Amino acid sequence: MTQYLVSIHRPDDYDPSVAEDEAMSRDIDALNAEMKVAGVRVFVGGLQPVSSAKSLRATANGTVLVTDGPYLETMEHVGGLWVLEAADLEEALAWARKAAVACRAPVEVRRFN
């Protein structure tokens, strides 16, 4: 089985305490349970707000600079993810479709090497 990253994208100002209602939480919980029963879920995790991110960059002299905030300045960021084991891309996309509906957000699917 091949592993796929299914990532959920959220706007920078996303606040789960405001945006996520009971129905959404139930839908995500149901999807997680379905993935677990199907045996495809390897790992799942939600991320803290992008404002809590720290970015690290190696400098030319070999030191590492740590700064507050995300690595890239964008309008969206990864808000959570699943690592799934699927037979092929089509199966991973089927799960990602369910994730897009449950999370009410854009979803990206990428295969691990």
Coordinates of N, CA, C and O in Angstrom, one line a residue, residues 10 14 27 30 50 59 62 66 69 78 82 85 93 109:
R10 N -6.6 26.0 5.6 CA -7.4 27.0 6.3 C -6.9 28.4 6.0 O -5.7 28.6 5.8
Y14 N -8.1 31.7 10.6 CA -9.1 30.6 11.0 C -9.0 30.4 12.5 O -8.0 30.2 13.1
D27 N -19.0 15.3 11.9 CA -18.6 14.8 10.6 C -17.2 14.4 10.5 O -16.8 13.4 9.9
A30 N -16.8 11.2 12.5 CA -17.3 10.0 11.8 C -16.4 9.6 10.7 O -16.2 8.4 10.4
V50 N -1.7 29.2 12.9 CA -0.5 29.5 12.2 C 0.3 30.6 13.0 O 1.5 30.7 13.0
T59 N 21.6 29.8 8.1 CA 22.2 30.9 7.5 C 23.6 30.5 6.9 O 24.0 29.3 7.1
G62 N 26.2 29.0 9.1 CA 25.9 27.7 9.8 C 25.0 27.9 11.0 O 24.7 26.8 11.6
V66 N 15.8 31.4 14.2 CA 14.4 31.1 14.5 C 13.6 32.3 14.6 O 13.9 33.3 15.2
G69 N 6.2 32.9 13.5 CA 5.3 32.9 12.3 C 5.6 31.8 11.3 O 6.6 31.1 11.5
V78 N -1.7 25.0 6.2 CA -2.2 23.7 6.6 C -2.7 23.7 8.0 O -2.0 24.1 8.9
W82 N -4.1 14.1 7.5 CA -4.1 12.6 7.6 C -3.0 12.0 6.8 O -2.6 12.5 5.8
E85 N -3.0 5.0 4.1 CA -2.4 4.0 3.3 C -3.6 3.6 2.3 O -4.6 3.1 2.8
L93 N -8.0 9.8 -3.3 CA -8.9 10.9 -3.7 C -10.3 10.7 -3.1 O -11.0 11.6 -2.8
V109 N -4.0 16.3 -1.8 CA -3.5 14.9 -1.7 C -2.2 14.8 -2.4 O -2.0 15.3 -3.5

